[in-house]
Each structure stands twice: as structure tokens, then as C-alpha cells.
CSV table of C-alpha atoms and ligand atoms in Angstrom, one decimal:
chain,number,residue,atom,x,y,z
A,7,MET,CA,13.8,20.7,22.3
A,8,PRO,CA,10.3,23.6,23.5
A,9,TYR,CA,8.5,20.4,22.7
A,10,GLN,CA,8.6,17.4,22.0
A,11,THR,CA,6.0,14.4,21.2
A,12,VAL,CA,4.6,12.6,23.7
A,13,LYS,CA,6.7,9.2,24.9
A,14,GLY,CA,5.4,5.7,23.1
A,15,THR,CA,4.1,8.8,20.2
A,16,TYR,CA,5.4,9.4,16.9
A,17,ASP,CA,4.3,12.0,13.6
A,18,LEU,CA,3.4,10.8,10.9
A,19,LEU,CA,5.5,12.7,8.3
A,20,PRO,CA,4.3,13.3,4.9
A,21,ASP,CA,6.8,10.0,3.5
A,22,THR,CA,5.1,7.8,5.5
A,23,MET,CA,2.0,8.5,4.6
A,24,ILE,CA,2.1,7.9,1.2
A,25,ARG,CA,2.5,3.8,2.4
A,26,PHE,CA,0.2,4.4,5.4
A,27,ASN,CA,-2.5,5.7,3.7
A,28,MET,CA,-2.0,3.0,0.5
A,29,LEU,CA,-1.7,0.2,3.1
A,30,SER,CA,-5.5,1.6,4.1
A,31,ASP,CA,-6.3,1.7,0.1
A,32,LEU,CA,-5.5,-1.3,0.7
A,33,PHE,CA,-7.7,-2.8,3.5
A,34,ARG,CA,-10.9,-0.6,2.7
A,35,GLN,CA,-10.7,-3.0,-1.1
A,36,PHE,CA,-10.3,-6.0,1.0
A,37,LEU,CA,-12.7,-5.4,3.1
A,38,ASN,CA,-15.1,-4.3,-0.3
A,39,LEU,CA,-14.3,-7.5,-1.2
A,40,TYR,CA,-15.5,-9.7,1.7
A,41,GLY,CA,-18.9,-7.0,1.9
A,42,TYR,CA,-18.2,-5.6,5.2
A,43,GLY,CA,-19.5,-2.0,5.8
A,44,GLU,CA,-17.2,1.3,7.9
A,45,ILE,CA,-17.7,2.3,11.0
A,46,LYS,CA,-17.0,5.2,12.9
A,47,THR,CA,-16.0,5.4,17.4
A,48,PRO,CA,-15.5,7.6,19.5
A,49,VAL,CA,-11.9,7.9,20.3
A,50,PHE,CA,-13.3,7.6,24.2
A,51,GLU,CA,-16.1,5.9,26.2
A,52,PHE,CA,-17.5,5.9,29.1
A,53,THR,CA,-15.0,3.6,31.2
A,54,GLY,CA,-17.4,1.0,31.7
A,55,VAL,CA,-16.9,-0.1,28.0
A,56,PHE,CA,-13.4,-1.4,28.2
A,57,GLN,CA,-13.4,-2.4,32.0
A,58,LYS,CA,-15.8,-5.7,32.7
A,59,GLU,CA,-16.3,-6.6,36.6
A,60,ASN,CA,-13.3,-9.3,37.2
A,61,ASP,CA,-11.1,-8.2,34.1
A,62,THR,CA,-7.9,-10.0,34.4
A,63,SER,CA,-6.0,-8.7,30.9
A,64,ASP,CA,-3.3,-6.2,31.3
A,65,MET,CA,-4.4,-3.7,29.0
A,66,VAL,CA,-8.2,-3.2,31.0
A,67,THR,CA,-6.4,-3.2,34.4
A,68,LYS,CA,-2.6,-1.0,34.0
A,69,GLU,CA,-3.1,-0.1,30.9
A,70,MET,CA,-5.6,2.6,29.5
A,71,TYR,CA,-5.5,6.3,29.8
A,72,THR,CA,-8.8,7.4,32.0
A,73,PHE,CA,-9.9,10.5,33.0
A,74,SER,CA,-12.3,12.3,34.4
A,75,PRO,CA,-12.4,15.9,32.9
A,76,ASN,CA,-16.1,17.0,35.3
A,77,GLY,CA,-14.7,14.9,38.5
A,78,LYS,CA,-18.5,12.6,37.6
A,79,ASP,CA,-18.0,10.7,35.1
A,80,SER,CA,-15.2,8.1,34.1
A,81,LEU,CA,-13.7,8.5,30.5
A,82,THR,CA,-11.5,6.1,28.6
A,83,LEU,CA,-9.5,7.0,25.8
A,84,ARG,CA,-10.0,3.6,23.9
A,85,PRO,CA,-7.4,0.5,23.9
A,86,GLU,CA,-8.8,-1.6,21.1
A,87,GLY,CA,-11.4,-1.7,19.1
A,88,THR,CA,-13.9,-4.2,19.5
A,89,ALA,CA,-15.5,-2.9,22.3
A,90,GLY,CA,-17.1,0.6,21.1
A,91,VAL,CA,-18.1,-1.0,18.0
A,92,ILE,CA,-20.2,-3.9,20.0
A,93,ARG,CA,-21.6,-0.6,22.3
A,94,SER,CA,-22.0,0.9,19.1
A,95,PHE,CA,-23.6,-2.1,17.0
A,96,VAL,CA,-25.9,-2.4,20.3
A,97,GLU,CA,-26.9,1.2,21.2
A,98,ASN,CA,-28.3,1.1,17.2
A,99,LYS,CA,-29.4,-1.9,17.5
A,100,LEU,CA,-27.5,-2.7,14.5
A,101,TYR,CA,-29.1,-6.4,14.7
A,102,GLY,CA,-32.7,-5.2,13.9
A,103,VAL,CA,-32.6,-3.3,10.8
A,104,ASN,CA,-30.0,-5.7,9.3
A,105,GLU,CA,-28.7,-9.2,8.0
A,106,LEU,CA,-26.9,-11.4,10.2
A,107,PRO,CA,-24.4,-11.3,10.4
A,108,VAL,CA,-23.0,-7.0,10.8
A,109,LYS,CA,-20.3,-7.2,9.0
A,110,LEU,CA,-18.2,-3.4,10.3
A,111,GLY,CA,-14.5,-3.4,9.9
A,112,TYR,CA,-12.7,0.4,10.7
A,113,ILE,CA,-9.2,2.6,10.5
A,114,GLU,CA,-8.9,4.0,13.9
A,115,GLU,CA,-5.7,5.0,16.5
A,116,MET,CA,-6.1,2.9,19.7
A,117,PHE,CA,-4.2,4.1,23.4
A,118,ARG,CA,-2.5,1.7,25.7
A,119,HIS,CA,-0.3,2.9,28.2
A,120,GLU,CA,2.4,0.0,27.0
A,121,ARG,CA,6.1,0.2,27.8
A,122,PRO,CA,7.5,1.5,24.7
A,123,GLN,CA,9.6,0.1,22.2
A,124,LYS,CA,10.2,-1.1,18.4
A,125,GLY,CA,6.6,-1.9,17.4
A,126,ARG,CA,4.5,-0.9,20.1
A,127,GLN,CA,3.4,2.2,20.9
A,128,ARG,CA,1.1,4.0,23.8
A,129,GLN,CA,-1.1,5.7,20.1
A,130,PHE,CA,-1.1,3.5,17.7
A,131,THR,CA,-3.4,1.9,14.3
A,132,GLN,CA,-5.3,-1.4,14.5
A,133,MET,CA,-6.7,-2.2,10.8
A,134,GLY,CA,-9.8,-4.2,11.8
A,135,VAL,CA,-13.0,-6.0,11.5
A,136,GLU,CA,-16.0,-7.3,13.0
A,137,CYS,CA,-18.6,-9.7,12.2
A,138,ILE,CA,-20.8,-9.8,14.0
A,139,GLY,CA,-24.6,-12.4,14.3
A,140,ASP,CA,-24.5,-15.9,13.5
A,141,LYS,CA,-21.6,-18.7,14.9
A,142,ASP,CA,-20.6,-20.8,12.2
A,143,PRO,CA,-16.9,-22.2,11.0
A,144,LEU,CA,-17.4,-20.5,8.4
A,145,ILE,CA,-17.8,-17.1,9.2
A,146,ASP,CA,-14.3,-18.2,11.6
A,147,ALA,CA,-11.9,-19.4,8.2
A,148,GLU,CA,-12.6,-16.1,6.0
A,149,VAL,CA,-12.9,-13.0,9.0
A,150,ILE,CA,-9.2,-15.1,8.6
A,151,ALA,CA,-9.0,-15.3,4.7
A,152,LEU,CA,-9.7,-11.4,4.7
A,153,GLY,CA,-6.9,-10.4,7.3
A,154,TYR,CA,-4.9,-13.0,5.9
A,155,PHE,CA,-5.2,-12.7,1.9
A,156,PHE,CA,-4.8,-8.2,3.7
A,157,ILE,CA,-1.1,-9.4,4.6
A,158,LYS,CA,-0.9,-12.3,0.9
A,159,THR,CA,-1.3,-9.7,-1.1
A,160,ILE,CA,0.8,-6.8,0.4
A,161,GLY,CA,3.5,-9.3,-0.7
A,162,LEU,CA,5.1,-9.6,2.9
A,163,GLN,CA,7.0,-12.5,3.2
A,164,GLY,CA,7.9,-15.4,6.2
A,165,VAL,CA,4.0,-14.7,7.3
A,166,LYS,CA,2.6,-17.7,9.5
A,167,VAL,CA,-1.3,-17.7,11.3
A,168,LEU,CA,-1.1,-20.3,14.5
A,169,ILE,CA,-5.0,-21.2,15.3
A,170,ASN,CA,-5.8,-22.4,19.2
A,171,SER,CA,-9.3,-23.3,19.6
A,172,LEU,CA,-10.4,-22.0,23.5
A,173,GLY,CA,-13.7,-24.2,23.5
A,174,ASP,CA,-16.6,-23.0,24.8
A,175,SER,CA,-18.2,-22.0,28.4
A,176,GLU,CA,-17.6,-25.8,28.7
A,177,SER,CA,-14.5,-26.7,28.3
A,178,ARG,CA,-12.9,-23.5,29.9
A,179,LEU,CA,-14.7,-24.3,32.8
A,180,GLY,CA,-13.1,-27.3,33.1
A,181,TYR,CA,-9.9,-25.8,32.4
A,182,ARG,CA,-9.9,-23.6,34.4
A,183,LYS,CA,-10.7,-25.5,37.6
A,184,ALA,CA,-7.7,-27.9,35.3
A,185,LEU,CA,-6.0,-25.2,35.6
A,186,GLU,CA,-6.8,-23.5,39.3
A,187,ASP,CA,-5.8,-27.2,41.1
A,188,TYR,CA,-2.8,-27.2,39.4
A,189,PHE,CA,-1.3,-23.7,39.6
A,190,GLY,CA,-2.7,-23.9,43.1
A,191,PRO,CA,0.2,-25.7,45.5
A,192,HIS,CA,2.2,-23.6,43.0
A,193,LYS,CA,1.2,-20.5,44.0
A,194,GLU,CA,4.3,-19.2,45.6
A,195,GLU,CA,6.4,-19.3,41.8
A,196,LEU,CA,3.8,-17.1,40.0
A,197,CYS,CA,4.3,-13.5,39.9
A,198,PHE,CA,2.6,-10.8,41.5
A,199,ASP,CA,-0.4,-10.0,38.9
A,200,CYS,CA,-0.5,-14.4,38.3
A,201,GLN,CA,-1.2,-15.0,41.9
A,202,ASN,CA,-4.1,-12.3,41.2
A,203,ARG,CA,-5.3,-14.2,37.9
A,204,LEU,CA,-5.0,-17.8,39.5
A,205,HIS,CA,-8.7,-17.3,41.0
A,206,LYS,CA,-10.1,-14.5,38.6
A,207,ASN,CA,-8.7,-16.1,35.7
A,208,PRO,CA,-6.1,-19.0,35.2
A,209,LEU,CA,-6.0,-19.5,31.3
A,210,ARG,CA,-4.2,-15.5,32.0
A,211,ILE,CA,-1.3,-17.3,33.4
A,212,LEU,CA,-0.1,-19.1,30.1
A,213,ASP,CA,0.4,-15.8,28.2
A,214,CYS,CA,2.0,-13.8,31.3
A,215,LYS,CA,5.0,-11.7,30.5
A,216,ILE,CA,6.4,-12.5,33.0
A,217,ASP,CA,5.4,-16.3,33.9
A,218,SER,CA,4.6,-17.6,30.6
A,219,GLY,CA,8.6,-18.5,30.4
A,220,LYS,CA,9.1,-20.3,33.3
A,221,GLU,CA,8.5,-24.7,33.3
A,222,LEU,CA,5.9,-24.7,35.5
A,223,VAL,CA,3.5,-22.8,32.7
A,224,LYS,CA,5.4,-24.9,30.0
A,225,GLN,CA,3.7,-28.0,31.6
A,226,ALA,CA,0.7,-26.7,32.4
A,227,PRO,CA,-2.3,-29.6,31.4
A,228,LYS,CA,-3.6,-28.4,28.1
A,229,MET,CA,-7.2,-27.5,27.1
A,230,VAL,CA,-9.4,-31.1,26.7
A,231,LEU,CA,-12.6,-29.5,24.3
A,232,SER,CA,-16.2,-30.0,24.7
A,233,GLU,CA,-17.2,-32.4,22.0
A,234,ALA,CA,-18.9,-29.6,20.9
A,235,SER,CA,-15.5,-27.2,20.2
A,236,ALA,CA,-14.1,-30.4,19.2
A,237,GLU,CA,-16.1,-30.0,16.1
A,238,TYR,CA,-17.2,-27.0,16.0
A,239,PHE,CA,-13.1,-26.4,15.5
A,240,GLU,CA,-12.3,-29.1,13.4
A,241,LYS,CA,-14.6,-27.1,10.7
A,242,VAL,CA,-12.4,-24.1,11.0
A,243,LYS,CA,-9.5,-26.2,9.8
A,244,HIS,CA,-11.0,-27.7,7.4
A,245,TYR,CA,-12.8,-24.3,6.1
A,246,LEU,CA,-8.9,-23.1,6.4
A,247,ASP,CA,-7.6,-25.8,3.7
A,248,VAL,CA,-10.3,-25.1,1.6
A,249,LEU,CA,-9.0,-21.7,1.5
A,250,GLY,CA,-5.5,-23.2,0.9
A,251,ILE,CA,-4.3,-20.9,3.7
A,252,PRO,CA,-1.3,-23.1,5.9
A,253,TYR,CA,-1.3,-23.0,9.4
A,254,GLU,CA,-0.3,-23.9,12.8
A,255,VAL,CA,-2.0,-24.9,15.8
A,256,ASP,CA,-0.7,-23.7,18.8
A,257,ASP,CA,-2.5,-25.1,22.4
A,258,ARG,CA,-1.0,-22.2,24.1
A,259,LEU,CA,-1.6,-19.3,21.7
A,260,VAL,CA,-4.5,-17.6,24.7
A,261,ARG,CA,-4.6,-14.0,23.2
A,262,GLY,CA,-4.6,-11.4,26.0
A,263,LEU,CA,-8.1,-10.0,25.9
A,264,ASP,CA,-10.5,-11.8,28.6
A,265,TYR,CA,-14.0,-11.6,26.1
A,266,TYR,CA,-12.8,-14.9,23.8
A,267,THR,CA,-14.4,-17.8,23.3
A,268,ASP,CA,-14.0,-21.1,21.2
A,269,THR,CA,-11.4,-19.9,17.4
A,270,VAL,CA,-8.5,-17.7,18.4
A,271,PHE,CA,-5.5,-16.3,16.7
A,272,GLU,CA,-2.7,-14.4,15.7
A,273,VAL,CA,-0.3,-14.1,12.4
A,274,VAL,CA,2.5,-13.9,13.5
A,275,SER,CA,5.7,-12.6,10.8
A,276,THR,CA,8.8,-14.8,11.0
A,277,ASN,CA,11.0,-11.4,9.8
A,278,GLU,CA,14.1,-10.5,11.6
A,279,ALA,CA,12.6,-6.8,11.4
A,280,SER,CA,9.3,-6.8,13.7
A,281,GLY,CA,12.1,-7.5,16.5
A,282,SER,CA,10.0,-8.8,19.9
A,283,GLN,CA,7.2,-7.4,18.5
A,284,ALA,CA,6.7,-10.6,15.2
A,285,THR,CA,2.4,-10.8,16.3
A,286,ILE,CA,1.0,-8.6,13.3
A,287,PHE,CA,-2.4,-8.9,14.0
A,288,GLY,CA,-4.6,-11.5,16.7
A,289,GLY,CA,-7.6,-11.7,16.5
A,290,GLY,CA,-11.0,-14.4,17.9
A,291,ARG,CA,-14.8,-15.0,18.6
A,292,TYR,CA,-16.2,-14.3,21.8
A,293,ASP,CA,-19.7,-15.4,22.1
A,294,ASP,CA,-21.0,-13.0,25.0
A,295,LEU,CA,-19.6,-10.3,24.7
A,296,VAL,CA,-23.1,-8.2,22.6
A,297,LYS,CA,-24.9,-10.0,25.7
A,298,GLU,CA,-22.7,-8.3,27.6
A,299,MET,CA,-22.9,-5.0,26.4
A,300,GLY,CA,-27.3,-4.7,26.6
A,301,GLY,CA,-27.5,-6.9,24.0
A,302,PRO,CA,-28.7,-10.4,22.9
A,303,GLN,CA,-26.9,-13.0,22.9
A,304,ILE,CA,-25.0,-13.3,19.1
A,305,SER,CA,-21.9,-14.2,18.8
A,306,GLY,CA,-19.0,-12.9,17.1
A,307,ILE,CA,-15.6,-12.6,15.6
A,308,GLY,CA,-12.5,-9.8,14.7
A,309,PHE,CA,-9.2,-9.1,14.3
A,310,ALA,CA,-7.1,-6.0,14.2
A,311,ILE,CA,-3.6,-4.8,12.7
A,312,GLY,CA,-1.7,-3.3,13.9
A,313,VAL,CA,-0.4,-0.9,11.4
A,314,GLU,CA,2.6,0.6,12.6
A,315,ARG,CA,3.8,-3.4,12.9
A,316,LEU,CA,3.2,-3.6,9.1
A,317,MET,CA,4.6,-0.3,8.3
A,318,ILE,CA,8.0,-1.0,10.0
A,319,LEU,CA,7.7,-4.7,8.5
A,320,CYS,CA,6.4,-2.8,4.5
A,321,GLU,CA,10.3,-1.0,4.9
A,322,ALA,CA,12.3,-3.9,5.9
A,323,GLU,CA,10.8,-5.4,2.7
A,324,GLU,CA,11.1,-2.6,0.6
A,325,ILE,CA,7.2,-2.6,-0.3
A,326,PHE,CA,5.3,0.3,-1.0
A,327,ASP,CA,8.3,2.0,-1.1
A,328,ILE,CA,7.4,5.2,-3.2
A,329,LYS,CA,8.4,9.2,-4.1
A,330,LYS,CA,5.7,11.6,-4.2
A,331,THR,CA,5.2,12.8,-7.7
A,332,LEU,CA,3.7,15.7,-9.7
A,333,ASP,CA,2.5,15.8,-13.2
A,334,CYS,CA,3.2,19.7,-14.1
A,335,TYR,CA,6.3,22.1,-12.3
A,336,ILE,CA,5.5,25.5,-13.6
A,337,ILE,CA,8.9,27.9,-14.3
A,338,ASN,CA,7.7,31.1,-15.1
A,339,LEU,CA,10.4,33.9,-15.7
A,340,ASN,CA,8.3,37.3,-15.7
A,341,ASP,CA,7.5,38.9,-13.1
A,342,ASP,CA,4.3,39.4,-13.4
A,343,LYS,CA,2.8,36.1,-12.7
A,344,ASP,CA,-0.9,36.3,-13.7
A,345,TYR,CA,-0.6,33.8,-16.9
A,346,ALA,CA,2.0,31.2,-14.8
A,347,LEU,CA,-1.1,31.2,-12.0
A,348,ALA,CA,-3.7,30.9,-14.3
A,349,VAL,CA,-2.2,28.5,-16.7
A,350,ALA,CA,-1.8,26.6,-13.1
A,351,GLU,CA,-5.9,26.8,-12.5
A,352,GLU,CA,-6.7,25.2,-16.0
A,353,LEU,CA,-4.4,22.1,-15.2
A,354,ARG,CA,-4.9,21.2,-11.7
A,355,ASN,CA,-9.5,22.2,-13.4
A,356,ASN,CA,-7.7,19.2,-15.7
A,357,SER,CA,-6.9,16.7,-12.3
A,358,PHE,CA,-2.6,17.4,-13.7
A,359,SER,CA,-1.7,18.3,-9.8
A,360,VAL,CA,0.9,21.0,-10.5
A,361,GLU,CA,3.1,23.5,-8.4
A,362,MET,CA,5.0,26.6,-9.5
A,363,ASP,CA,7.3,28.8,-8.3
A,364,TYR,CA,6.7,31.7,-6.3
A,365,TYR,CA,9.5,33.6,-5.9
A,366,LYS,CA,11.2,34.1,-9.7
A,367,ARG,CA,13.7,32.3,-8.4
A,368,SER,CA,16.9,31.9,-11.3
A,369,LEU,CA,16.0,28.6,-14.2
A,370,LYS,CA,17.9,27.0,-12.9
A,371,ALA,CA,17.1,27.3,-9.5
A,372,GLN,CA,13.8,26.5,-11.0
A,373,PHE,CA,15.0,23.0,-12.6
A,374,LYS,CA,15.9,21.5,-8.9
A,375,SER,CA,12.8,22.1,-8.0
A,376,SER,CA,11.2,20.7,-10.6
A,377,GLU,CA,14.0,17.9,-10.1
A,378,ARG,CA,13.2,17.2,-6.1
A,379,LYS,CA,9.5,16.9,-6.2
A,380,ASN,CA,9.9,14.8,-9.6
A,381,ALA,CA,8.1,16.7,-12.3
A,382,ARG,CA,7.0,14.2,-15.2
A,383,PHE,CA,6.8,17.7,-16.8
A,384,VAL,CA,8.4,21.1,-16.6
A,385,LEU,CA,6.0,24.0,-18.5
A,386,ILE,CA,8.1,26.9,-19.4
A,387,ILE,CA,6.6,30.5,-19.4
A,388,GLY,CA,8.3,33.2,-20.3
A,389,GLU,CA,7.7,37.0,-21.7
A,390,ASP,CA,6.9,34.7,-25.8
A,391,GLU,CA,5.1,31.9,-24.2
A,392,VAL,CA,2.8,34.9,-22.9
A,393,ARG,CA,2.8,36.8,-26.5
A,394,ASP,CA,2.1,33.9,-28.2
A,395,ASP,CA,0.3,32.2,-25.5
A,396,VAL,CA,1.8,29.5,-26.3
A,397,VAL,CA,3.3,26.8,-23.3
A,398,THR,CA,6.8,25.2,-23.7
A,399,VAL,CA,6.4,22.0,-22.3
A,400,LYS,CA,9.0,19.0,-21.6
A,401,ASP,CA,8.9,15.9,-21.0
A,402,THR,CA,11.4,14.8,-18.5
A,403,LEU,CA,11.1,11.5,-19.7
A,404,THR,CA,11.6,11.5,-22.7
A,405,LYS,CA,13.5,14.7,-22.7
A,406,ALA,CA,11.7,15.8,-25.7
A,407,GLN,CA,10.2,19.4,-25.8
A,408,GLU,CA,7.9,21.3,-27.6
A,409,THR,CA,5.4,24.7,-27.2
A,410,VAL,CA,1.8,24.0,-27.1
A,411,ALA,CA,-0.7,26.1,-27.5
A,412,ARG,CA,-2.8,27.1,-24.1
A,413,ASN,CA,-5.7,25.9,-25.3
A,414,GLU,CA,-4.4,22.3,-26.1
A,415,LEU,CA,-2.3,22.1,-23.4
A,416,THR,CA,-4.0,19.1,-21.2
A,417,ASP,CA,-5.4,17.4,-24.6
A,418,ARG,CA,-1.3,17.4,-25.5
A,419,LEU,CA,-0.7,16.2,-22.1
A,420,ASP,CA,-2.8,14.0,-22.2
A,421,GLN,CA,-1.6,12.7,-25.3
A,422,LEU,CA,1.8,12.3,-24.7
A,423,MET,CA,1.0,10.1,-21.3
A,424,GLU,CA,-0.7,7.8,-23.9
A,425,ASP,CA,2.1,7.4,-26.2
A,426,TYR,CA,4.5,6.6,-24.1
A,427,TYR,CA,3.0,4.0,-21.1
A,428,GLU,CA,2.3,2.2,-25.2
B,10,LIG,P1,-5.0,-7.0,20.0
B,10,LIG,O1,-4.5,-8.2,19.3
B,10,LIG,O2,-5.0,-6.5,21.9
B,10,LIG,O3,-6.3,-7.5,20.0
B,10,LIG,O4,-4.2,-6.3,19.1
B,10,LIG,C1,-4.2,-6.3,18.3
B,10,LIG,C2,-2.6,-5.6,16.9
B,10,LIG,O5,-2.6,-4.5,17.3
B,10,LIG,C3,-1.6,-6.9,17.8
B,10,LIG,O6,-1.3,-7.8,16.8
B,10,LIG,C4,-1.0,-5.6,17.2
B,10,LIG,O7,0.1,-5.6,15.8
B,10,LIG,C5,-1.1,-4.0,17.7
B,10,LIG,N1,-0.7,-3.5,18.9
B,10,LIG,C6,-1.3,-4.1,20.5
B,10,LIG,N2,-0.6,-3.1,21.0
B,10,LIG,C7,-0.3,-2.2,20.5
B,10,LIG,C8,0.6,-1.4,20.9
B,10,LIG,N3,0.5,-0.7,22.0
B,10,LIG,N4,1.6,-0.2,19.6
B,10,LIG,C9,1.1,-1.2,18.3
B,10,LIG,N5,0.5,-1.7,17.7
B,10,LIG,C10,0.6,-2.6,18.7
B,10,LIG,C11,-6.6,-6.3,19.9
B,10,LIG,O8,-7.2,-5.5,19.6
B,10,LIG,C12,-8.4,-7.2,19.6
B,10,LIG,N6,-9.6,-6.2,19.7
B,10,LIG,C13,-8.4,-7.3,18.3
B,10,LIG,C14,-10.3,-8.5,17.8
B,10,LIG,C15,-11.1,-7.5,16.7
B,10,LIG,N7,-10.5,-9.4,18.8
B,10,LIG,C16,-11.5,-9.5,18.2
B,10,LIG,N8,-12.1,-8.6,17.4
């Protein structure tokens, strides 16, 4: 085959796009229900938007598609949505013109140079939200609620919410020190990357793909939250209880990106169809990202859902398994196509989806097409119909057939649809 998709990328063909669009439509409804506006940021940004000094995450240090088209600027295809949205929030001074918190949602493609496998691509789509402004446990719970109830509305089974608190900077400083002291004498037992992480960001060792299974890491000390962070976390859990969201506290959940503070969470699937990539979505609070991007000291919280992982689960659970349908298929039995063409356009002007035969094939072949296309009505146009200015309508559900005057056709089709569903 001369040309193929690049490894880790894929085509979304029309049948799959039906499910993709249904998920996108539902997500947009949820954005609306919770007061979020939709935002689109550029696919590529200056590399510095994603890469901060001392960044230790795999995503930033190993997986970014970075290029320099002019040999001067360093640009990067966005590996995630949060950084670009915060760049936009700061650049457009959204905090100055809007009431806080500013609530933004997105459905966008992301790019990471990861090892592809089921549920892990190099180009993938995230549906995400960022709620930027006030820091309040109620907001944390509401953001988790948006994602959780979206997933529940889809109807997925076996969904689990994991939450944890990484604490405020005071708690984290103490924890970093405790981890450095603990891992320091065992440095040689850690992988090459974790040896580097030890002094830059020892928390990262806890979710290292290589080291996290080792007994040394499993026995590592646990985070001790400051009084303020502990109280904050208790309130988040309280509001989740009020909302009726079941959760498990997972004190090993640290998330793969460096900007998180206090609340972090993931929603995982227990359905074996998701394979090793069970995390449907993840997110958390970030106290310092807006400031780091040049804005005021404003906190934010958000999450992103991996759409491809959702699609795998929906397919396994036969959710949104819908075939394309057509309102009318026109069978034309005349050499002259003018009449059929005009009828098709009249119907489309009245919001009926219509396809017609282009080639004057046999009646049988045209009927076959109407079946393949799932047409609700087959409209037959022969010499008699053109002469009498009528159309023969066959209802594929009731199997009834009748002749209808052309100027009454749309009303009659509406009527037949209504009658059927009454
Ligand atoms: P993340 O955990 O890196 O967080 O990604 C969120 C979700 O995107 C994952 O749970 C997964 O479903 C999906 N995902 C990530 N990488 C891939 C991949 N290579 N192939 C397919 N799906 C993938 C973030 O990106 C944060 N920006 C989330 C966030 C928003 N935190 C605060 N606000």
C-alpha cells in the first residue's frame, strides 16, 4: 500500500463518526448544563506554553512533537488542553472582563509521541473543562460531577471515581523532603528517569511506569496533608457525598503532569475491553499555573476525557450503536432526470434527507440501494408519475404504497411519520 496513516494515528470513518458526534453532542449539552462556554485554541503553541523549567513529566520531557519551521521559534503540537486554555485565559485577560470563575470547555485533538496500543494513540481527542477563578471545594466537586454524570448518562457500566489530595505547597514541600530522604539511600534501585526525578520531583516516582510496581515504591511514606489541605479535602468529599457520587480515596494517585495541587481525580473503567488503558479521564486542581503563565495568582481545576477510550467502551457495551438512516430514496425509472431532481430538492428544502439514483439502474438495483441506505420512504417516479405530477410513495415500515400529488408530498410524509409513532 503506497500511503498509510502514520503509526499511532487513525481515520474516523462515517459509521464511527456517528458515535463520535453523539458523544460530542452530549458533552456539549453537559457544558451547557454546568454553565461552560466552548473554547478553541490553536493546535500548536510556542513550546514554552507546555514546557516549564524543571518539568519532570513524561509528556513534557519525552512525548512532545516539537519543531522549528524557521530555525528560530520552537513550536509544539499541543499534548494536552489545559496549558493552551490557560495561555488564552491570561493573554485575553478573561479574568478582567468576566465574573470568576471562568468556565471553559473544549473538544480537541492532542498529540503525544507515546508507544501506541489499544486506547493509546499519538493523535487522540480530549473532551475537557477548565474552571478558572475561585478555589472552593464546591467547585472541585462540581467539576467531578460534570464528568461523572456525563459518563453515567452515556450508560457505561463499571465506572469508578478515584480521588486524592496532593496538598498545598506547604504539604508538598514536607512530602518531597520525606520522599527524598526515603528514596535517597536506594537511588541505585530506581530507573534512570527516577534517579533524575529524585531531586526535581520525587512525587513522580510514585507513578513511574517502570518503578511504581517495585516494593520500594509501594512502601514509600504517605503524604501528610497540612491542616488547611486536609480540611479542604474533607469538604470536597462531603460535597461528593451530597451529589451522590461514589468514590474511592487512592492515596497513590499523583497524576502524570506536574501542575497539580490539592484535589486530583481519575475515573477508571473496570470493563476488560479497555485493556491496560483503564483511565477514562483524569484531572485536578492547579493553584500556580495561571501565575506561571504570566497571569494573577488564580487557581483553576479541570479534567480531560480520552474520547478514543470512551469509544472503545461504548463499542464494547453497544452504546450509541446507530446506523445512518435516510428519510427518502428516489427511484427514477425515466431517462429524463429533471422531475426526480426537482422533487429531491423540494424535499431537502423541507428538511427531509434524500438520495436518488444517478444512473437509471434497474428497479431491483435501486430498491437494493434504498435498503442499504436504510431509507424510511421509497419514492418511485416513472413515466405516469411525471405525466400526472405525482409520486408513488412506499412506506418501508408499514409496507403500504400510495400515490401522492407532488404539491402535497411533504405534508403527506410528515403525516405518515406522525401516524406511525402515535
Ligand atoms: P491526562 O491524564 O494526561 O490529563 O489525559 C487525560 C485523558 O486523556 C486520559 O485519562 C486519557 O483518557 C486520555 N489520553 C491521554 N493520553 C492519551 C493517548 N496517548 N491516547 C489516548 N488517550 C489519551 C491531561 O491531559 C490534563 N490536561 C487534564 C486536566 C485538565 N487537568 C486539569 N485540567
